[in-house]
Amino acid sequence: MRIGELAARAGTTTRTLRYYESRGLLAARRTDNGYRSYDEADLRLLQQIRTLQDFGFELEETRPFVDCLRAGHPAGDTCPASLAVYRRKLAELDALIGELGAVRAQVGAELARAEVMAAAEIPGGPEPRCELSPEATGGPRSEGMTR
Amino acid sequence: MRIGELAARAGTTTRTLRYYESRGLLAARRTDNGYRSYDEADLRLLQQIRTLQDFGFELEETRPFVDCLRAGHPAGDTCPASLAVYRRKLAELDALIGELGAVRAQVGAELARAEVMAAAEIPGGPEPRCELSPEATGGPRSEGMTR
DNA sequence: TCTTGCCTTGACGCCGACGTAAAGGCTTAC
DNA sequence: GTAAGCCTTTACGTCGGCGTCAAGGCAAGA
């Protein structure tokens, strides 16, 4: 199987496969004319990588799984190093979810507070408008960044 | 107040302030010698930006808050555009937390399954090892990427 | 023979929020 | 006078995971 077919079967692109190869994952044999040649085992390797990528694993984190499969294991995640990556990822996910939950609570509180303030601000009168007045808008923003 | 002092008081760097200026946030006056000059209102603008950045807001998302403050509002988040950003961010956070929760569950399940498989794999005998054998390691990985 | 459609390598582009270096000007202290 | 410590602009580097273009080689069908 050549690179285009493998990419199509894995739902990715040839660029991605060459990139993986450049990173030392997913090595390919070569045919006489220099074309990359893959087999079903490579497809399984690739699927393992893609699955982990979909979970948000970095490429380097997929290496133990790939090594595990290449060592002849039927599954890439039964090796100790792979299990360690799983556990580390779970801890990272828990930490991240916790932080995001805290942020969510904070933002929610800020929104509630701001809504009250906005409601209390309007009835008084239309003193300060939220849209910038022309002289305050045109000046500073027009400078720089022609790029 | 010059740029160094403002940066220090806001707990950031001069590079960051110049970057904000280049993006059209936080415009600065200039002294006779060309130095940037800031006042307490600029500090409040900067603090608003930094707070939102800490929450994970992108710079562009802070613009309504900055505009709101510059329009003369005592708080940057009472303007409709700011409230809209808050609400959109809450929705994004909820979606992200949900996705991460799903991923966490998936990875947790994979880990549990892999642990069982690993336990069932070992007692049979040390057939496939997780460490790659030398001939399988040296070849493919040594090529390319001298960069 | 020519076109089509694969394949090859090499190399630059992208995104966001800056870090960091280079080269030079201003001010104050000694 | 000169050294220190601010400040100025310009511009390249970072990180991850590729996208995209360029220039050319190989194989097969009309």
Short mmCIF file of C-alpha atoms (C1' of nucleotides) in Angstrom, two decimals:
data_model
loop_
_atom_site.label_atom_id
_atom_site.label_comp_id
_atom_site.label_asym_id
_atom_site.label_seq_id
_atom_site.Cartn_x
_atom_site.Cartn_y
_atom_site.Cartn_z
CA MET A 1 0.00 0.00 0.00
CA ARG A 2 1.31 3.42 -0.89
CA ILE A 3 1.09 6.61 1.14
CA GLY A 4 -2.03 7.98 -0.50
CA GLU A 5 -4.04 4.85 0.15
CA LEU A 6 -2.88 4.58 3.74
CA ALA A 7 -3.75 8.21 4.37
CA ALA A 8 -7.20 7.75 2.87
CA ARG A 9 -7.86 4.58 4.86
CA ALA A 10 -6.86 6.32 8.08
CA GLY A 11 -8.80 9.45 7.24
CA THR A 12 -5.80 11.71 7.18
CA THR A 13 -3.37 13.21 4.67
CA THR A 14 -0.07 12.21 3.11
CA ARG A 15 1.50 15.30 4.64
CA THR A 16 0.58 14.02 8.07
CA LEU A 17 2.13 10.61 7.41
CA ARG A 18 5.39 12.16 6.21
CA TYR A 19 5.36 14.35 9.28
CA TYR A 20 4.95 11.34 11.56
CA GLU A 21 7.80 9.66 9.76
CA SER A 22 9.99 12.73 10.24
CA ARG A 23 9.22 12.53 13.96
CA GLY A 24 10.38 8.93 14.11
CA LEU A 25 6.91 7.39 14.36
CA LEU A 26 5.55 5.26 11.53
CA ALA A 27 8.65 4.33 9.54
CA ALA A 28 8.05 3.18 5.96
CA ARG A 29 9.76 0.71 3.68
CA ARG A 30 10.50 1.78 0.13
CA THR A 31 9.75 0.21 -3.21
CA ASP A 32 12.28 0.14 -6.03
CA ASN A 33 11.19 3.48 -7.37
CA GLY A 34 11.50 5.18 -3.99
CA TYR A 35 7.82 5.16 -3.09
CA ARG A 36 6.88 4.56 0.53
CA SER A 37 5.29 1.17 1.15
CA TYR A 38 3.01 0.29 4.05
CA ASP A 39 1.15 -2.78 5.28
CA GLU A 40 -1.76 -3.50 7.59
CA ALA A 41 0.42 -3.30 10.68
CA ASP A 42 1.29 0.28 9.70
CA LEU A 43 -2.39 1.04 9.41
CA ARG A 44 -2.91 -0.17 12.95
CA LEU A 45 0.00 1.95 14.15
CA LEU A 46 -1.48 4.94 12.41
CA GLN A 47 -4.92 4.31 13.82
CA GLN A 48 -3.45 4.13 17.30
CA ILE A 49 -1.74 7.47 16.81
CA ARG A 50 -4.85 9.08 15.36
CA THR A 51 -7.05 7.86 18.17
CA LEU A 52 -4.72 9.31 20.77
CA GLN A 53 -4.42 12.54 18.82
CA ASP A 54 -8.20 12.79 18.82
CA PHE A 55 -8.08 12.47 22.59
CA GLY A 56 -5.76 15.44 22.68
CA PHE A 57 -2.51 13.56 23.24
CA GLU A 58 0.60 15.21 21.91
CA LEU A 59 2.52 13.29 19.28
CA GLU A 60 5.36 12.51 21.67
CA GLU A 61 2.87 10.95 24.06
CA THR A 62 1.84 8.45 21.43
CA ARG A 63 5.37 7.11 21.07
CA PRO A 64 5.12 4.53 23.87
CA PHE A 65 1.97 3.13 22.27
CA VAL A 66 3.67 2.89 18.91
CA ASP A 67 6.73 1.25 20.43
CA CYS A 68 4.45 -1.18 22.22
CA LEU A 69 2.73 -2.20 19.01
CA ARG A 70 6.04 -2.48 17.18
CA ALA A 71 7.32 -4.73 19.94
CA GLY A 72 4.67 -7.20 18.90
CA HIS A 73 1.94 -6.55 21.42
CA PRO A 74 -1.59 -7.02 20.09
CA ALA A 75 -2.58 -3.69 21.67
CA GLY A 76 -0.48 -0.58 22.00
CA ASP A 77 -1.68 0.37 25.45
CA THR A 78 -0.82 -2.70 27.52
CA CYS A 79 2.84 -1.78 28.04
CA PRO A 80 3.82 -0.07 31.29
CA ALA A 81 4.96 3.09 29.51
CA SER A 82 1.62 3.37 27.76
CA LEU A 83 -0.29 2.86 30.97
CA ALA A 84 1.84 5.56 32.56
CA VAL A 85 0.92 7.96 29.77
CA TYR A 86 -2.76 7.15 30.27
CA ARG A 87 -2.51 7.84 33.99
CA ARG A 88 -0.59 11.05 33.49
CA LYS A 89 -3.15 12.18 30.97
CA LEU A 90 -5.99 11.42 33.34
CA ALA A 91 -4.32 13.54 36.00
CA GLU A 92 -3.79 16.34 33.49
CA LEU A 93 -7.41 16.13 32.37
CA ASP A 94 -8.67 16.24 35.94
CA ALA A 95 -6.50 19.24 36.71
CA LEU A 96 -7.57 21.02 33.55
CA ILE A 97 -11.24 20.28 34.05
CA GLY A 98 -10.94 21.54 37.60
CA GLU A 99 -9.30 24.77 36.49
CA LEU A 100 -11.84 25.30 33.76
CA GLY A 101 -14.62 24.71 36.25
CA ALA A 102 -13.15 27.35 38.52
CA VAL A 103 -12.84 29.77 35.63
CA ARG A 104 -16.37 29.02 34.59
CA ALA A 105 -17.61 29.82 38.09
CA GLN A 106 -15.60 33.03 38.17
CA VAL A 107 -16.81 34.19 34.79
CA GLY A 108 -20.35 33.26 35.70
CA ALA A 109 -20.10 35.34 38.86
CA GLU A 110 -18.61 38.27 36.95
CA LEU A 111 -21.42 38.06 34.43
CA ALA A 112 -24.06 38.07 37.16
CA ARG A 113 -22.41 41.01 38.87
CA ALA A 114 -22.01 42.92 35.60
CA GLU A 115 -25.64 42.32 34.67
CA VAL A 116 -26.77 43.85 37.92
CA MET A 117 -24.44 46.79 37.48
CA ALA A 118 -25.60 47.29 33.91
CA ALA A 119 -29.23 47.27 35.01
CA ALA A 120 -28.47 49.80 37.72
CA GLU A 121 -26.51 51.96 35.32
CA ILE A 122 -29.07 52.41 32.59
CA PRO A 123 -32.03 53.90 34.48
CA GLY A 124 -30.00 56.87 35.66
CA GLY A 125 -29.60 58.23 32.17
CA PRO A 126 -27.64 57.67 28.96
CA GLU A 127 -24.53 59.39 30.25
CA PRO A 128 -21.64 57.23 29.08
CA ARG A 129 -22.37 55.24 25.98
CA CYS A 130 -20.66 51.93 25.33
CA GLU A 131 -19.84 52.86 21.78
CA LEU A 132 -16.76 55.00 21.62
CA SER A 133 -17.24 58.54 20.46
CA PRO A 134 -15.69 59.22 17.03
CA GLU A 135 -12.76 61.31 18.28
CA ALA A 136 -11.85 58.59 20.75
CA THR A 137 -12.11 55.87 18.13
CA GLY A 138 -10.41 57.27 15.07
CA GLY A 139 -7.17 58.45 16.59
CA PRO A 140 -5.23 55.80 18.46
CA ARG A 141 -6.52 52.82 16.56
CA SER A 142 -5.54 54.12 13.15
CA GLU A 143 -1.84 54.21 13.89
CA GLY A 144 0.52 51.34 13.17
CA MET A 145 -0.23 47.83 12.02
CA THR A 146 -0.42 48.42 8.29
CA ARG A 147 1.00 44.95 8.22
CA MET B 1 4.19 56.82 34.52
CA ARG B 2 6.48 55.22 31.96
CA ILE B 3 6.16 51.80 30.40
CA GLY B 4 8.46 49.99 32.81
CA GLU B 5 6.58 51.14 35.87
CA LEU B 6 3.19 50.35 34.38
CA ALA B 7 4.37 46.88 33.42
CA ALA B 8 5.73 46.26 36.91
CA ARG B 9 2.57 47.52 38.58
CA ALA B 10 0.45 45.24 36.39
CA GLY B 11 2.78 42.29 36.85
CA THR B 12 3.66 42.00 33.19
CA THR B 13 6.38 43.10 30.79
CA THR B 14 7.07 46.09 28.60
CA ARG B 15 7.02 43.81 25.58
CA THR B 16 3.47 42.86 26.40
CA LEU B 17 2.37 46.48 26.68
CA ARG B 18 3.92 47.34 23.32
CA TYR B 19 2.21 44.30 21.87
CA TYR B 20 -1.17 45.43 23.20
CA GLU B 21 -0.55 48.86 21.72
CA SER B 22 0.29 47.33 18.36
CA ARG B 23 -3.03 45.48 18.50
CA GLY B 24 -4.92 48.72 19.08
CA LEU B 25 -5.60 48.15 22.78
CA LEU B 26 -3.98 50.40 25.40
CA ALA B 27 -2.86 53.43 23.41
CA ALA B 28 -0.18 55.58 25.02
CA ARG B 29 0.58 59.28 24.99
CA ARG B 30 4.17 60.35 24.44
CA THR B 31 6.49 62.65 26.35
CA ASP B 32 8.78 65.15 24.63
CA ASN B 33 11.56 62.61 24.30
CA GLY B 34 9.33 60.00 22.73
CA TYR B 35 8.77 57.90 25.83
CA ARG B 36 5.34 56.36 26.32
CA SER B 37 3.35 57.92 29.14
CA TYR B 38 0.53 56.26 31.08
CA ASP B 39 -1.84 57.19 33.88
CA GLU B 40 -3.99 55.37 36.40
CA ALA B 41 -6.79 54.88 33.88
CA ASP B 42 -4.36 52.99 31.67
CA LEU B 43 -3.48 50.80 34.61
CA ARG B 44 -7.12 49.92 35.04
CA LEU B 45 -7.42 49.13 31.34
CA LEU B 46 -4.39 46.91 31.57
CA GLN B 47 -5.68 45.16 34.66
CA GLN B 48 -8.94 44.47 32.89
CA ILE B 49 -7.08 42.94 29.96
CA ARG B 50 -4.83 40.87 32.20
CA THR B 51 -7.71 39.52 34.24
CA LEU B 52 -9.51 38.37 31.13
CA GLN B 53 -6.31 36.90 29.72
CA ASP B 54 -5.90 34.93 32.93
CA PHE B 55 -9.40 33.57 32.38
CA GLY B 56 -8.27 32.34 28.99
CA PHE B 57 -9.89 35.06 26.89
CA GLU B 58 -8.18 35.86 23.62
CA LEU B 59 -6.90 39.38 23.20
CA GLU B 60 -9.58 40.25 20.68
CA GLU B 61 -12.21 39.22 23.18
CA THR B 62 -10.97 41.82 25.63
CA ARG B 63 -11.54 44.65 23.18
CA PRO B 64 -15.20 45.28 24.12
CA PHE B 65 -14.19 45.58 27.76
CA VAL B 66 -11.44 48.04 26.91
CA ASP B 67 -13.80 50.06 24.73
CA CYS B 68 -16.33 50.06 27.53
CA LEU B 69 -13.83 51.45 30.00
CA ARG B 70 -12.59 54.01 27.51
CA ALA B 71 -16.17 55.13 26.95
CA GLY B 72 -16.18 56.24 30.56
CA HIS B 73 -17.90 53.35 32.27
CA PRO B 74 -16.69 52.63 35.80
CA ALA B 75 -16.47 48.92 34.93
CA GLY B 76 -15.48 47.38 31.63
CA ASP B 77 -18.00 44.57 31.71
CA THR B 78 -21.31 46.40 32.00
CA CYS B 79 -21.61 47.19 28.29
CA PRO B 80 -23.78 44.90 26.14
CA ALA B 81 -20.82 43.80 24.01
CA SER B 82 -18.88 42.79 27.11
CA LEU B 83 -21.82 40.88 28.50
CA ALA B 84 -22.14 39.11 25.18
CA VAL B 85 -18.49 38.06 25.35
CA TYR B 86 -19.02 36.75 28.87
CA ARG B 87 -21.99 34.69 27.74
CA ARG B 88 -20.24 33.35 24.70
CA LYS B 89 -17.27 32.41 26.85
CA LEU B 90 -19.48 30.60 29.31
CA ALA B 91 -20.97 28.59 26.48
CA GLU B 92 -17.49 27.78 25.16
CA LEU B 93 -16.32 26.76 28.61
CA ASP B 94 -19.33 24.53 29.11
CA ALA B 95 -18.77 22.89 25.75
CA LEU B 96 -15.08 22.42 26.40
CA ILE B 97 -15.60 21.05 29.89
CA GLY B 98 -18.15 18.64 28.49
CA GLU B 99 -15.80 17.44 25.79
CA LEU B 100 -12.96 17.05 28.23
CA GLY B 101 -15.22 15.11 30.56
CA ALA B 102 -16.10 12.77 27.73
CA VAL B 103 -12.45 12.34 26.82
CA ARG B 104 -11.61 11.73 30.46
CA ALA B 105 -14.23 8.99 30.64
CA GLN B 106 -12.94 7.44 27.41
CA VAL B 107 -9.33 7.49 28.51
CA GLY B 108 -10.32 6.14 31.92
CA ALA B 109 -12.14 3.27 30.27
CA GLU B 110 -9.20 2.58 27.95
CA LEU B 111 -6.87 2.55 30.93
CA ALA B 112 -9.06 0.10 32.83
CA ARG B 113 -9.30 -2.15 29.80
CA ALA B 114 -5.57 -1.97 29.11
CA GLU B 115 -4.76 -2.77 32.73
CA VAL B 116 -6.82 -5.92 32.55
CA MET B 117 -5.24 -6.89 29.26
CA ALA B 118 -1.77 -6.22 30.61
CA ALA B 119 -2.47 -8.37 33.66
CA ALA B 120 -3.72 -11.17 31.46
CA GLU B 121 -0.76 -10.84 29.16
CA ILE B 122 2.06 -11.15 31.66
CA PRO B 123 1.31 -14.53 33.35
CA GLY B 124 1.49 -16.39 30.05
CA GLY B 125 5.14 -15.66 29.66
CA PRO B 126 7.51 -12.85 28.67
CA GLU B 127 6.90 -13.33 24.97
CA PRO B 128 6.76 -9.83 23.53
CA ARG B 129 8.66 -7.27 25.50
CA CYS B 130 7.62 -3.65 25.53
CA GLU B 131 11.15 -2.43 25.00
CA LEU B 132 12.05 -2.57 21.35
CA SER B 133 14.74 -5.00 20.35
CA PRO B 134 17.94 -3.29 19.12
CA GLU B 135 17.51 -4.18 15.44
CA ALA B 136 14.00 -2.76 15.48
CA THR B 137 15.10 0.41 17.25
CA GLY B 138 18.28 1.50 15.55
CA GLY B 139 17.23 1.43 11.92
CA PRO B 140 14.18 3.49 11.14
CA ARG B 141 14.61 6.06 13.89
CA SER B 142 18.13 7.06 12.91
CA GLU B 143 17.18 8.36 9.49
CA GLY B 144 16.22 11.93 8.74
CA MET B 145 15.71 14.91 11.04
CA THR B 146 19.31 15.98 11.49
CA ARG B 147 17.65 19.35 11.93
"C1'" DT C 1 3.67 10.59 -27.26
"C1'" DC C 2 1.18 12.90 -24.24
"C1'" DT C 3 -1.69 13.42 -20.40
"C1'" DT C 4 -3.15 12.15 -15.89
"C1'" DG C 5 -2.37 11.03 -11.41
"C1'" DC C 6 0.28 9.24 -8.38
"C1'" DC C 7 4.78 9.89 -5.90
"C1'" DT C 8 9.42 12.42 -4.21
"C1'" DT C 9 12.07 16.21 -1.41
"C1'" DG C 10 12.50 20.89 0.22
"C1'" DA C 11 10.92 24.77 2.16
"C1'" DC C 12 7.95 28.53 3.63
"C1'" DG C 13 3.32 29.76 6.02
"C1'" DC C 14 0.08 29.67 9.88
"C1'" DC C 15 -1.78 30.80 14.61
"C1'" DG C 16 -1.34 33.63 19.51
"C1'" DA C 17 1.04 36.00 22.68
"C1'" DC C 18 4.58 37.25 23.44
"C1'" DG C 19 10.50 36.37 24.32
"C1'" DT C 20 14.74 38.00 23.01
"C1'" DA C 21 18.34 40.19 20.65
"C1'" DA C 22 20.32 44.13 18.16
"C1'" DA C 23 21.49 48.89 17.74
"C1'" DG C 24 20.93 53.08 19.38
"C1'" DG C 25 19.01 57.54 22.24
"C1'" DC C 26 17.96 59.96 26.87
"C1'" DT C 27 18.88 61.04 31.77
"C1'" DT C 28 20.95 60.84 35.98
"C1'" DA C 29 24.75 59.76 39.11
"C1'" DC C 30 29.44 59.59 40.04
"C1'" DG D 1 33.33 61.78 30.70
"C1'" DT D 2 31.28 57.73 31.36
"C1'" DA D 3 28.63 54.13 33.27
"C1'" DA D 4 24.05 52.59 34.58
"C1'" DG D 5 19.52 52.10 33.70
"C1'" DC D 6 15.89 53.54 31.60
"C1'" DC D 7 13.73 54.09 26.91
"C1'" DT D 8 13.10 53.59 21.39
"C1'" DT D 9 12.24 50.64 16.90
"C1'" DT D 10 12.91 46.52 14.05
"C1'" DA D 11 12.82 42.01 13.45
"C1'" DC D 12 13.58 37.12 14.10
"C1'" DG D 13 12.40 32.94 17.28
"C1'" DT D 14 9.09 29.95 19.86
"C1'" DC D 15 5.65 25.96 20.01
"C1'" DG D 16 2.60 21.85 17.42
"C1'" DG D 17 0.82 19.90 13.77
"C1'" DC D 18 0.44 20.13 9.99
"C1'" DG D 19 -1.19 23.13 4.97
"C1'" DT D 20 0.45 24.48 0.74
"C1'" DC D 21 3.40 25.45 -2.96
"C1'" DA D 22 7.35 24.37 -6.08
"C1'" DA D 23 9.84 21.51 -9.14
"C1'" DG D 24 10.43 17.33 -10.69
"C1'" DG D 25 10.21 11.74 -11.21
"C1'" DC D 26 7.43 7.37 -12.26
"C1'" DA D 27 3.60 4.48 -14.22
"C1'" DA D 28 -0.33 3.61 -17.03
"C1'" DG D 29 -3.90 4.52 -20.37
"C1'" DA D 30 -5.59 6.83 -24.90
#
